[in-house]
JSON list of C-alpha atoms in Angstrom, two decimals:
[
{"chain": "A", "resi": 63, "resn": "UNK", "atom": "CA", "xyz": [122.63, -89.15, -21.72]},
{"chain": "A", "resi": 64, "resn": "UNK", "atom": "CA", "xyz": [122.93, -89.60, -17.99]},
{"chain": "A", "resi": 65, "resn": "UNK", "atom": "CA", "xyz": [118.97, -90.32, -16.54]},
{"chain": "A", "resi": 66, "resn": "UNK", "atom": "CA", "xyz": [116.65, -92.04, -14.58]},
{"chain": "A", "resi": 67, "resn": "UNK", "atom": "CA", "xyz": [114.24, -93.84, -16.44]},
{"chain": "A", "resi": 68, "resn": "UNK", "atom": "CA", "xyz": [110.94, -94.67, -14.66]},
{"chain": "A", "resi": 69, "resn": "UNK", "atom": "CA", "xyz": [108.29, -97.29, -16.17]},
{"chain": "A", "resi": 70, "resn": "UNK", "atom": "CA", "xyz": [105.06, -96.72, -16.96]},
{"chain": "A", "resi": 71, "resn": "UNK", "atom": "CA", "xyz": [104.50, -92.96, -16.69]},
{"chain": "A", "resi": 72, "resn": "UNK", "atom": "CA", "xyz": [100.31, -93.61, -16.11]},
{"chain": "A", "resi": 73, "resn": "UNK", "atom": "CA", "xyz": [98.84, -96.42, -14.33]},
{"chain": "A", "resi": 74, "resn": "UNK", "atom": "CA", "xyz": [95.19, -97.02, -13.15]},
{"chain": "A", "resi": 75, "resn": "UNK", "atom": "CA", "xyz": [94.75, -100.21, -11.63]},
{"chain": "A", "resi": 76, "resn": "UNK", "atom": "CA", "xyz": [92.03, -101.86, -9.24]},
{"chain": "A", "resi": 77, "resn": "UNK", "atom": "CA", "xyz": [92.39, -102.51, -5.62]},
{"chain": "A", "resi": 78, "resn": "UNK", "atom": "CA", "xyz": [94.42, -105.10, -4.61]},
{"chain": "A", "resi": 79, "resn": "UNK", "atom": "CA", "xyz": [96.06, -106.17, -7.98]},
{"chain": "A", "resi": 80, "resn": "UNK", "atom": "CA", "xyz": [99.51, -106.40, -7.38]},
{"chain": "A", "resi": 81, "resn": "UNK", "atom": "CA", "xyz": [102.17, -104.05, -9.81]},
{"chain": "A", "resi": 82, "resn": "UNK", "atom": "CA", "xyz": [105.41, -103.28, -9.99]},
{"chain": "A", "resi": 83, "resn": "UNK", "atom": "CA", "xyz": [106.94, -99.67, -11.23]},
{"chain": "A", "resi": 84, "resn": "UNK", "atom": "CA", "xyz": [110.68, -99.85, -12.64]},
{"chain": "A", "resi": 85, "resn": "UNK", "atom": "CA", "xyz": [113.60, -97.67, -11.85]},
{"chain": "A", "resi": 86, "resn": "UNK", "atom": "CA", "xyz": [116.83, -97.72, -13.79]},
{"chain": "A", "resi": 87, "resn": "UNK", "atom": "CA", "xyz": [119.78, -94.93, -13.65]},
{"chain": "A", "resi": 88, "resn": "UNK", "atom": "CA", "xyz": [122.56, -95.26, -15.57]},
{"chain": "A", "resi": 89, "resn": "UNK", "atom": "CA", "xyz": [125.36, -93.15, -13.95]},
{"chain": "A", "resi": 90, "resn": "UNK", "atom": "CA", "xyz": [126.60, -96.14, -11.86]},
{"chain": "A", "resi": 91, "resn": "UNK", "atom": "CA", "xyz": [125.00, -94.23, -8.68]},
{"chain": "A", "resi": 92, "resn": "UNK", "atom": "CA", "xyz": [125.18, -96.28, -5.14]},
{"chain": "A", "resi": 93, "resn": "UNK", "atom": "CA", "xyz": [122.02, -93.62, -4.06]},
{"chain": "A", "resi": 94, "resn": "UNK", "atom": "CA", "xyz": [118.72, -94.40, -4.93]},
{"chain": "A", "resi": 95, "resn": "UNK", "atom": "CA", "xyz": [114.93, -93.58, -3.46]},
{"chain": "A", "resi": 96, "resn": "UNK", "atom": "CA", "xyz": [111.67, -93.49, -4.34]},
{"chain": "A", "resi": 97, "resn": "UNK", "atom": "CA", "xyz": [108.92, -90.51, -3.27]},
{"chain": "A", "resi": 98, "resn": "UNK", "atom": "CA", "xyz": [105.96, -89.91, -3.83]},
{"chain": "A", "resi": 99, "resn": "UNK", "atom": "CA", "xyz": [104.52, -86.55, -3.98]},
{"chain": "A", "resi": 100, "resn": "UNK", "atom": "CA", "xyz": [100.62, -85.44, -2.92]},
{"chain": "A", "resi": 101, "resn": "UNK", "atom": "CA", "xyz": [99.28, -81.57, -3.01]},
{"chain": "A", "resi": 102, "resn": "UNK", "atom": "CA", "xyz": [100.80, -79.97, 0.28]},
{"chain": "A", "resi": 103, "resn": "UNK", "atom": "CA", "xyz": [102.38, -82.51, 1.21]},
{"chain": "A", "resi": 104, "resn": "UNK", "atom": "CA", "xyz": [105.58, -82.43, -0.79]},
{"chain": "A", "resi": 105, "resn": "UNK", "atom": "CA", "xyz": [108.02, -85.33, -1.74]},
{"chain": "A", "resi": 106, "resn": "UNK", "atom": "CA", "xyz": [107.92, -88.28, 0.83]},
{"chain": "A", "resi": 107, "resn": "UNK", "atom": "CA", "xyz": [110.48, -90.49, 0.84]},
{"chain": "A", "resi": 108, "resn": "UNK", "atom": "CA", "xyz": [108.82, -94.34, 0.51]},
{"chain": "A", "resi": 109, "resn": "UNK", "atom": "CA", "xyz": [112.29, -96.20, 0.64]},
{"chain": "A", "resi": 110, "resn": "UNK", "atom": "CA", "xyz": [115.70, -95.64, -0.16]},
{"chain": "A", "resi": 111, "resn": "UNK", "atom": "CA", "xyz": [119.14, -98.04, -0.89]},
{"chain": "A", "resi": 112, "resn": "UNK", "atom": "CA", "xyz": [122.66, -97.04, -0.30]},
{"chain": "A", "resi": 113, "resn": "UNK", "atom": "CA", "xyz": [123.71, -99.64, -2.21]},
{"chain": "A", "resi": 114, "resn": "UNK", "atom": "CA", "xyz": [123.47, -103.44, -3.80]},
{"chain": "A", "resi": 115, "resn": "UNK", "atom": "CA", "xyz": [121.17, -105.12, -1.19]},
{"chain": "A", "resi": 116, "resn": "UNK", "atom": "CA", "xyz": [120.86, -102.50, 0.98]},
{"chain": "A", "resi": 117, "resn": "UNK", "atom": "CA", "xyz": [117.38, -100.96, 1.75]},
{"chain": "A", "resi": 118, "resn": "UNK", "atom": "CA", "xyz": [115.89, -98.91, 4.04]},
{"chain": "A", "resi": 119, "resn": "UNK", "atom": "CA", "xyz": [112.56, -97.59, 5.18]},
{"chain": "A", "resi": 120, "resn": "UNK", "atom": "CA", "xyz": [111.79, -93.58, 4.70]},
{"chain": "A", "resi": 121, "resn": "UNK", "atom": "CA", "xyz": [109.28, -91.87, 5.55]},
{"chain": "A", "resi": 122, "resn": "UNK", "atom": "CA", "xyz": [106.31, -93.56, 4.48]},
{"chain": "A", "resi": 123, "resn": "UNK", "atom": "CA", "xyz": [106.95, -97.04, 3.70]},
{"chain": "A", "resi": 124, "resn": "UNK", "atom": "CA", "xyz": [103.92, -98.69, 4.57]},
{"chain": "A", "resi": 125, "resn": "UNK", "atom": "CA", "xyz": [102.23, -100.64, 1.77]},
{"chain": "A", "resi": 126, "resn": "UNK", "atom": "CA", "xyz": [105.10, -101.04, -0.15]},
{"chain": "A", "resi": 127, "resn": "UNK", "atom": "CA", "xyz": [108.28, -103.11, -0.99]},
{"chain": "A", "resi": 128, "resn": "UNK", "atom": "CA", "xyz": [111.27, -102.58, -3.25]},
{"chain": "A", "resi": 129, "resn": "UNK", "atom": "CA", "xyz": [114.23, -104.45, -3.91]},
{"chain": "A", "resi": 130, "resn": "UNK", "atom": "CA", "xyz": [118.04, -103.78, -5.12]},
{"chain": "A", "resi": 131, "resn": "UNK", "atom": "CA", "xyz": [119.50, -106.92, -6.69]},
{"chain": "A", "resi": 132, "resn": "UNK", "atom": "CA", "xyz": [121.50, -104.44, -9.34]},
{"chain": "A", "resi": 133, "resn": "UNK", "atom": "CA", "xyz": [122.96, -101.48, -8.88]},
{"chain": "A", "resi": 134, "resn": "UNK", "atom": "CA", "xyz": [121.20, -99.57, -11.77]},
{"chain": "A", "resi": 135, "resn": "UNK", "atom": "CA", "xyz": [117.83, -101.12, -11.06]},
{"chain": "A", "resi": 136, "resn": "UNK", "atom": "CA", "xyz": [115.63, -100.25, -8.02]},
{"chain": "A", "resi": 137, "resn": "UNK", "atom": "CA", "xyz": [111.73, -101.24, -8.45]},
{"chain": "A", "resi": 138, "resn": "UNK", "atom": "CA", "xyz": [109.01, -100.36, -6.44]},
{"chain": "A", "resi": 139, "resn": "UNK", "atom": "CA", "xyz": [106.76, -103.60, -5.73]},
{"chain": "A", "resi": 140, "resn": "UNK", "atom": "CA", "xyz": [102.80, -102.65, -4.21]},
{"chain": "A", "resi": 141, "resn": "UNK", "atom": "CA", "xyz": [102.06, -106.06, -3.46]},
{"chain": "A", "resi": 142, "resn": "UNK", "atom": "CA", "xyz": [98.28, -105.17, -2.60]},
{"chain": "A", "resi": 143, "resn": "UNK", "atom": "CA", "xyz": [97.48, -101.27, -4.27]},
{"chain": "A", "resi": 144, "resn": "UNK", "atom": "CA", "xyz": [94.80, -99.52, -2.66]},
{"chain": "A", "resi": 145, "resn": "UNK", "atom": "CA", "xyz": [93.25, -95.95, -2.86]},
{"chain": "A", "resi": 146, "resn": "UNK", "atom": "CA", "xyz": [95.04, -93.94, -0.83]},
{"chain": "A", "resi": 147, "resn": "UNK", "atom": "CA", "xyz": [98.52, -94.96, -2.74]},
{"chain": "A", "resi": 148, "resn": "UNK", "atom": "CA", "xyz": [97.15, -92.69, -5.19]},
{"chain": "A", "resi": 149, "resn": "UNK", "atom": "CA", "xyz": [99.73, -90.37, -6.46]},
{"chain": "A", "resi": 150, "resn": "UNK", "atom": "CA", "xyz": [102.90, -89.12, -8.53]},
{"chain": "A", "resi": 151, "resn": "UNK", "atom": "CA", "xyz": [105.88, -91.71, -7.65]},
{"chain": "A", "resi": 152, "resn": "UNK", "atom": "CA", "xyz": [109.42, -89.82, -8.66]},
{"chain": "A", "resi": 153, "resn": "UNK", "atom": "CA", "xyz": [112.58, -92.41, -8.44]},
{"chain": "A", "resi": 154, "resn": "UNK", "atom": "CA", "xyz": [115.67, -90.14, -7.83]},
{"chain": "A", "resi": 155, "resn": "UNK", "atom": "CA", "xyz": [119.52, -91.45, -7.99]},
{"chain": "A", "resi": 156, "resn": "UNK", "atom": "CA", "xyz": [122.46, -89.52, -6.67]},
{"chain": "A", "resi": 157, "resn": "UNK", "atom": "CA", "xyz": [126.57, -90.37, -6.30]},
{"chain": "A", "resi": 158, "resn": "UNK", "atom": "CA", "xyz": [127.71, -90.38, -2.52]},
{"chain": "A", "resi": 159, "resn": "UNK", "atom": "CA", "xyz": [129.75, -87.78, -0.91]},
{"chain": "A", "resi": 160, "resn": "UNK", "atom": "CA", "xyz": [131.57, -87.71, 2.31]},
{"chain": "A", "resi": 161, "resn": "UNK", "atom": "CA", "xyz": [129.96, -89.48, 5.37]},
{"chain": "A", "resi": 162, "resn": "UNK", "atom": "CA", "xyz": [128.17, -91.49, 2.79]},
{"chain": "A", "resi": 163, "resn": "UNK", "atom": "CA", "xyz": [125.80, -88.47, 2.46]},
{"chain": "A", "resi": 164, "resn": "UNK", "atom": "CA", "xyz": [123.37, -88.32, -1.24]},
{"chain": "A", "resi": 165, "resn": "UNK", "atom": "CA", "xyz": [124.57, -85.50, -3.00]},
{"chain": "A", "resi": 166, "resn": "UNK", "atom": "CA", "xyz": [122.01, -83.79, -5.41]},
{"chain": "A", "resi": 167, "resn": "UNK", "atom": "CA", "xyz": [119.48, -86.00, -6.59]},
{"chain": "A", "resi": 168, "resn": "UNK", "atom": "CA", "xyz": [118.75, -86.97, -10.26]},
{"chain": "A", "resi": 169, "resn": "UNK", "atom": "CA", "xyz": [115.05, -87.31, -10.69]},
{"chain": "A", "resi": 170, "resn": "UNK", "atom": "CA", "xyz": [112.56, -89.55, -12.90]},
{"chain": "A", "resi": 171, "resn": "UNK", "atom": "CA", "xyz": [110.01, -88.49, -15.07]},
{"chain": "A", "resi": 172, "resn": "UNK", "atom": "CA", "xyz": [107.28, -89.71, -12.22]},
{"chain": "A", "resi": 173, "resn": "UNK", "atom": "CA", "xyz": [105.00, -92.15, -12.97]},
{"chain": "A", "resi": 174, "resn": "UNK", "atom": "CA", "xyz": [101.35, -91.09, -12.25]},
{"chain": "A", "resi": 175, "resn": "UNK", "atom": "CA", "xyz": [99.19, -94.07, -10.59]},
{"chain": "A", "resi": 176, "resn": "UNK", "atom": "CA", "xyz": [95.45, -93.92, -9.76]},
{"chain": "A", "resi": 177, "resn": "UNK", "atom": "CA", "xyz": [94.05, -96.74, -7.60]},
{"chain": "A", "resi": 178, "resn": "UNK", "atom": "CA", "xyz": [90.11, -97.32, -8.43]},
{"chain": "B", "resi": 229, "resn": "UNK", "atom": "CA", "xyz": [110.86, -87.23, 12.82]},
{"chain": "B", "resi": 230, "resn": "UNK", "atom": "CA", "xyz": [112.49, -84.47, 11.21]},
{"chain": "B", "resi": 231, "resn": "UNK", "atom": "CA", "xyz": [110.21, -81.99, 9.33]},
{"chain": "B", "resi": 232, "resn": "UNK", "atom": "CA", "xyz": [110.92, -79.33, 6.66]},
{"chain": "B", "resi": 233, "resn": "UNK", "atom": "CA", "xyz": [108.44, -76.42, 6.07]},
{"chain": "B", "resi": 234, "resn": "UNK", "atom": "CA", "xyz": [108.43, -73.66, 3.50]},
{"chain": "B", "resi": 235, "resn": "UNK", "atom": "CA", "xyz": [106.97, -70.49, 3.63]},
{"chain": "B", "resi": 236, "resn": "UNK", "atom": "CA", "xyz": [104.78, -69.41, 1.41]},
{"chain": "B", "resi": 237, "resn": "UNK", "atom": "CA", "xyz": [102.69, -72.21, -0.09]},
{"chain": "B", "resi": 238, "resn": "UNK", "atom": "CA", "xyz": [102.04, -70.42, -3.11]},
{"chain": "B", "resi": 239, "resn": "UNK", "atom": "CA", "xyz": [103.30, -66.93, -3.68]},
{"chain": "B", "resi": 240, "resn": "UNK", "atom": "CA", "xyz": [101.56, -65.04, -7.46]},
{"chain": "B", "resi": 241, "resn": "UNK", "atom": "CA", "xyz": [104.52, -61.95, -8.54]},
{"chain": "B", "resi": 242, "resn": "UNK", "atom": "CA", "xyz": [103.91, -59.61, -11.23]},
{"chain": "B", "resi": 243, "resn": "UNK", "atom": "CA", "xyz": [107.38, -60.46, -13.74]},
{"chain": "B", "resi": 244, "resn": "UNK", "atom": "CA", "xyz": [109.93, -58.25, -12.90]},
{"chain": "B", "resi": 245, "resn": "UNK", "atom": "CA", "xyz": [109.34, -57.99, -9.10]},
{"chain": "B", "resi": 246, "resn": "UNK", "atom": "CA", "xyz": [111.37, -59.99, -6.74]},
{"chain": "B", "resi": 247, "resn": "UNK", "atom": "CA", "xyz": [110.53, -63.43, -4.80]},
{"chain": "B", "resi": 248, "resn": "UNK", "atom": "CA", "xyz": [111.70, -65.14, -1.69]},
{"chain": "B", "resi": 249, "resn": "UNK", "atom": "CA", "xyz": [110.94, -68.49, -0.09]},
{"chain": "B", "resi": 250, "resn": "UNK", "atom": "CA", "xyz": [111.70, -69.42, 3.35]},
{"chain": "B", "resi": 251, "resn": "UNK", "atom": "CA", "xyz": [112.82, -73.32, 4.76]},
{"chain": "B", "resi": 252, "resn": "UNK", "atom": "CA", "xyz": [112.73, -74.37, 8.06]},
{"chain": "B", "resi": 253, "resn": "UNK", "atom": "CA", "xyz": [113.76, -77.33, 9.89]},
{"chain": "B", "resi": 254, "resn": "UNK", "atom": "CA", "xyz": [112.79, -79.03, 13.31]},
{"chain": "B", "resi": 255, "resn": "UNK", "atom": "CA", "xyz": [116.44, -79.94, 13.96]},
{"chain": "B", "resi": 256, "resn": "UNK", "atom": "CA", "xyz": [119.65, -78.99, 13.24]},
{"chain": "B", "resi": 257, "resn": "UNK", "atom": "CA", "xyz": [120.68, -79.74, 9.46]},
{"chain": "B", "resi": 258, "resn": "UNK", "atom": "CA", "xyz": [124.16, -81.08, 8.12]},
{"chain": "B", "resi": 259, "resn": "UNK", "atom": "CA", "xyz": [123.27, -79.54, 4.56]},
{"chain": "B", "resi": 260, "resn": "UNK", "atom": "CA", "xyz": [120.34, -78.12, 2.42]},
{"chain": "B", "resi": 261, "resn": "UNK", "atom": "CA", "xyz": [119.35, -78.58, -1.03]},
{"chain": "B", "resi": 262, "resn": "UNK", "atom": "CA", "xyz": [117.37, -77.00, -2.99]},
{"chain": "B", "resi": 263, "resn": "UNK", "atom": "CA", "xyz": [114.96, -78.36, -6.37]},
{"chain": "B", "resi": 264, "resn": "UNK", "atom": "CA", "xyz": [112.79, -76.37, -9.05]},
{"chain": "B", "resi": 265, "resn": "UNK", "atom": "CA", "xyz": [110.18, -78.27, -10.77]},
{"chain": "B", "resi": 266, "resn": "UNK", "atom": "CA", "xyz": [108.11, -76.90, -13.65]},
{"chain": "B", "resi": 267, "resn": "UNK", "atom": "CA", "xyz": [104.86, -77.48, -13.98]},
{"chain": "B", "resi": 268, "resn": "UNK", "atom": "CA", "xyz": [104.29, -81.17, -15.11]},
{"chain": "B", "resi": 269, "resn": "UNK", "atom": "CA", "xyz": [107.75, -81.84, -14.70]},
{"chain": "B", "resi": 270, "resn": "UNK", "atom": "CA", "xyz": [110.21, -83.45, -12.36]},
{"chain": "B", "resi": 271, "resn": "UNK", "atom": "CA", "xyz": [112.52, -81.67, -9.77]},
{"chain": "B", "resi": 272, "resn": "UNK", "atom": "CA", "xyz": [115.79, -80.66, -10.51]},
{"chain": "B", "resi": 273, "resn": "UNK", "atom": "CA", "xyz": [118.40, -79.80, -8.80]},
{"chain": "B", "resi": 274, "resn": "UNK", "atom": "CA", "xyz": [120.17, -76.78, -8.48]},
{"chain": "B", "resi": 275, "resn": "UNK", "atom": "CA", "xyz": [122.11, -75.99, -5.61]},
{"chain": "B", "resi": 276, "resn": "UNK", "atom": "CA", "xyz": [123.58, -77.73, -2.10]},
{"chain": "B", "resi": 277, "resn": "UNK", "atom": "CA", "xyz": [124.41, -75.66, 1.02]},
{"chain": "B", "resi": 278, "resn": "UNK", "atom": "CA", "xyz": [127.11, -77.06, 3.52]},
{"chain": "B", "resi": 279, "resn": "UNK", "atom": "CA", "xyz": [128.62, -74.21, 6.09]},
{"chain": "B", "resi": 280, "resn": "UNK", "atom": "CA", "xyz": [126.65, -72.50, 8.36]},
{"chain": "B", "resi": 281, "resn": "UNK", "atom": "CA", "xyz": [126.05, -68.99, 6.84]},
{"chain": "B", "resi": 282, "resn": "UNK", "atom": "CA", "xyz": [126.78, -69.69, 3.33]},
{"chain": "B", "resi": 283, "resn": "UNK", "atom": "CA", "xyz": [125.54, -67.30, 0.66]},
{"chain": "B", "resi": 284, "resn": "UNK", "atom": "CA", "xyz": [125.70, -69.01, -3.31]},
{"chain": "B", "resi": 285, "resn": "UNK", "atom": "CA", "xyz": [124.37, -67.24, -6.21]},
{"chain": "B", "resi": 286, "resn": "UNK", "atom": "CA", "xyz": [123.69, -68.44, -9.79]},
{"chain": "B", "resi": 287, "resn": "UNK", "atom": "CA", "xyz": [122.38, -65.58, -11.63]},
{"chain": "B", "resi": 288, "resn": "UNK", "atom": "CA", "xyz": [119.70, -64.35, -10.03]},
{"chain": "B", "resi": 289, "resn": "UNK", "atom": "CA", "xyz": [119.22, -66.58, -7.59]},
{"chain": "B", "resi": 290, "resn": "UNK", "atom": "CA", "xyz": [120.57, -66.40, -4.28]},
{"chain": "B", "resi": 291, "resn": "UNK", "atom": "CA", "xyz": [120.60, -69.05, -1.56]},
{"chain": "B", "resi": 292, "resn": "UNK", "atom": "CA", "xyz": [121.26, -69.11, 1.88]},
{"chain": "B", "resi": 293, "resn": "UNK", "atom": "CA", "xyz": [122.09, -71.23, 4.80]},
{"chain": "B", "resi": 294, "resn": "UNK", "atom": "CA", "xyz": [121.20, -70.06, 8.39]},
{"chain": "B", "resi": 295, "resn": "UNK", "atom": "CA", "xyz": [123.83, -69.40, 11.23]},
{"chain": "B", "resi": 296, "resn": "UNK", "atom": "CA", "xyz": [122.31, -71.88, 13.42]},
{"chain": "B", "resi": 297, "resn": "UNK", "atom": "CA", "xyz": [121.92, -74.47, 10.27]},
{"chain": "B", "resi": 298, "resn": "UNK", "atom": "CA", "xyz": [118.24, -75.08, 10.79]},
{"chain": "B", "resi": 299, "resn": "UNK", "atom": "CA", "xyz": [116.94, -72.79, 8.36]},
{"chain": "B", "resi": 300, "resn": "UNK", "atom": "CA", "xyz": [117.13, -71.60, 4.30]},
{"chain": "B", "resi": 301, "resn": "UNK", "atom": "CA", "xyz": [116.39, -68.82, 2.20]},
{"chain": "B", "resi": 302, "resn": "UNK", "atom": "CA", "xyz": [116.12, -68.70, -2.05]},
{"chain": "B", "resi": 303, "resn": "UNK", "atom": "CA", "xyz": [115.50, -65.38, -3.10]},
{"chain": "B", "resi": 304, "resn": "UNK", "atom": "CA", "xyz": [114.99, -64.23, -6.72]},
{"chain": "B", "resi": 305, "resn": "UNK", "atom": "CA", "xyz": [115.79, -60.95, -8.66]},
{"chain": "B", "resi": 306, "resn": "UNK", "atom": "CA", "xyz": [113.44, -59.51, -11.08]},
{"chain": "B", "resi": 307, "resn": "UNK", "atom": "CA", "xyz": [111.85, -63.02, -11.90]},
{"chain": "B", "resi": 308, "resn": "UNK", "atom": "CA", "xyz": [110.63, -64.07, -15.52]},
{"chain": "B", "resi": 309, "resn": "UNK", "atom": "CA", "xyz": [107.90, -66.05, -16.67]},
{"chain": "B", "resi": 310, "resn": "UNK", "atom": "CA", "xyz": [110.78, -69.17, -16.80]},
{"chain": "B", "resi": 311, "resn": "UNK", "atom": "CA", "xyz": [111.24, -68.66, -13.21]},
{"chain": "B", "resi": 312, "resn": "UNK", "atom": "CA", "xyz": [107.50, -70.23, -12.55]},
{"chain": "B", "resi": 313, "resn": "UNK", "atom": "CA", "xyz": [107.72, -73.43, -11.24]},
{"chain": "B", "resi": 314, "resn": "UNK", "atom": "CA", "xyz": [107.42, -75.55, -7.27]},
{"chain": "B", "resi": 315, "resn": "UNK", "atom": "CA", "xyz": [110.62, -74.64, -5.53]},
{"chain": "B", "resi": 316, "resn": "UNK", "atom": "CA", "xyz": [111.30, -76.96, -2.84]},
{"chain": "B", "resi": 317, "resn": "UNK", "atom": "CA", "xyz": [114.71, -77.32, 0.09]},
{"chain": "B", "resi": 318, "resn": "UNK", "atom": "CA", "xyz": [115.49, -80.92, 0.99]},
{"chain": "B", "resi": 319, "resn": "UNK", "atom": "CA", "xyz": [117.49, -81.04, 4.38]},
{"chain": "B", "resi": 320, "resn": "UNK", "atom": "CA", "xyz": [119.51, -83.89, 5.79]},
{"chain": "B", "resi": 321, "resn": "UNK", "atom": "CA", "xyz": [120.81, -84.37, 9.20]},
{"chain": "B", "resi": 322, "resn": "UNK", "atom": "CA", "xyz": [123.97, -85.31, 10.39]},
{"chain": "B", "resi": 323, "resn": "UNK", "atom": "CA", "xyz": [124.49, -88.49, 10.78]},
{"chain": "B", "resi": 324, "resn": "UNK", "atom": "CA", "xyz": [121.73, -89.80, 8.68]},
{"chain": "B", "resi": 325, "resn": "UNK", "atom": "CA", "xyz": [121.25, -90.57, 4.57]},
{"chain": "B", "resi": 326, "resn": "UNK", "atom": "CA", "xyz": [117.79, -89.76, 4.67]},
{"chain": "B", "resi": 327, "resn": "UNK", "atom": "CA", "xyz": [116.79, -86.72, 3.08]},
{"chain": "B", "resi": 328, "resn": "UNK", "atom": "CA", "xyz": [113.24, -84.89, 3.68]},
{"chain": "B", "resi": 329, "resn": "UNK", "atom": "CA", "xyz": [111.93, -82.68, 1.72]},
{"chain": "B", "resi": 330, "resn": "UNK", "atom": "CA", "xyz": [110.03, -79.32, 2.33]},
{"chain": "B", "resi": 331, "resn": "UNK", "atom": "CA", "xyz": [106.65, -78.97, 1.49]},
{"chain": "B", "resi": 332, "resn": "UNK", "atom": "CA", "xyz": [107.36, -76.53, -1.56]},
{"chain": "B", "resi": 333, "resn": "UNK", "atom": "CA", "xyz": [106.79, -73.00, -2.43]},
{"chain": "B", "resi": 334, "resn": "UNK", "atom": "CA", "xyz": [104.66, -72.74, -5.78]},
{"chain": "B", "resi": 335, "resn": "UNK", "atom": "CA", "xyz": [105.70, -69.80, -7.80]},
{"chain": "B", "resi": 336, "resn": "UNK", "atom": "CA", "xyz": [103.44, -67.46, -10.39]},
{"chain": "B", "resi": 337, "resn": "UNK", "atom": "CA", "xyz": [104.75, -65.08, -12.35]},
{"chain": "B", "resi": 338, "resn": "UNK", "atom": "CA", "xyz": [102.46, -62.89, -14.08]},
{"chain": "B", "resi": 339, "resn": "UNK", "atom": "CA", "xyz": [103.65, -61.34, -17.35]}
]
């Protein structure tokens, strides 16, 4: 079954202790991100990777670090959590289409984290 | 930066009666997607706009793309209770992979 599978699905952790969240797809997409969604704020794009090694900031990037060694694997690394990184974290995959564009994305299950 | 906002924030229809929810970008857009996610879920995709004035249906949902490219519309027929759900457009500009999501219109259908 073609799917993103996102590690864990709950979290609470203190401030400042360092986690990691995993991301693996397994439809040999080049696309992959990471958002995180608050109450009226939507889905904000953390980082994203076009393809094996290649990263790039979104929108809100700060506190945050992810890597792309593999091309199924994408995790998201908060070296030093804190409160207001609070939230629902989907990772989303996609194929590329023309003009290197993501095409529709294939979510995650989220993974909820709460930073005391 | 580019933002995305959706009008309304949360819209409550009685099932049966018909439901609309408007996208609008700060700049021009090279195509527009569009998500549903159920309560508790994840979003899902269902649709991607490309030309400028394109109209797509699946079922009862219709989506549209704006002349000018900058905004969207997904409108929906006689809803049903499976229609609730957070219905958000995700916009990309030309040019550029990132893609930004609108803020999200929550649906309610009352039975």
């Amino acid at each position: 079954e073609a799917q993103v599978t996102q590690n864990p699905r709950y979290l609470i952790t203190v401030t400042g202790k360092k986690l990691t969240v995993t991301c693996s797809q397994n439809m040999n997409h080049e696309y992959m991100s990471w958002y995180r969604q608050d109450p009226g704020l939507g889905l904000r794009q953390i980082y994203y990777s076009m393809n094996v090694e290649v990263t790039d900031k979104g929108d809100v990037p700060e506190g945050y670090k992810v890597s792309r060694k593999e091309k199924r694997n994408f995790p998201l690394i908060l070296e030093s959590p804190s409160p207001n990184q609070t939230s629902l974290y989907f990772c989303a995959s996609s194929s590329l289409q023309g003009a290197g564009a993501p095409y529709g994305y294939t979510f995650g299950s989220g993974t909820r984290l709460t930073v005391v | 930066g580019q933002q995305v906002m959706q009008i309304p924030q949360y819209q409550h229809v009685q099932e049966g009666e018909d439901f609309t929810t408007y996208c609008n970008s700060s700049t021009t857009l090279s195509n527009i997607q569009w998500y549903k996610q159920r309560p508790g879920g994840h979003p899902v995709f269902l649709i991607q706009l490309v030309k400028s004035g394109e109209v797509k249906k699946q079922k009862r949902l219709t989506f549209q793309f704006g002349e000018a490219k900058k905004n969207s519309s997904l409108h929906i027929t006689a809803t049903q209770t499976t229609d609730v759900g957070t219905y958000f457009c995700a916009g990309r500009r030309g040019g550029y992979q990132k893609v930004t999501f609108g803020t999200g219109t929550k649906l309610q259908v009352i039975p």
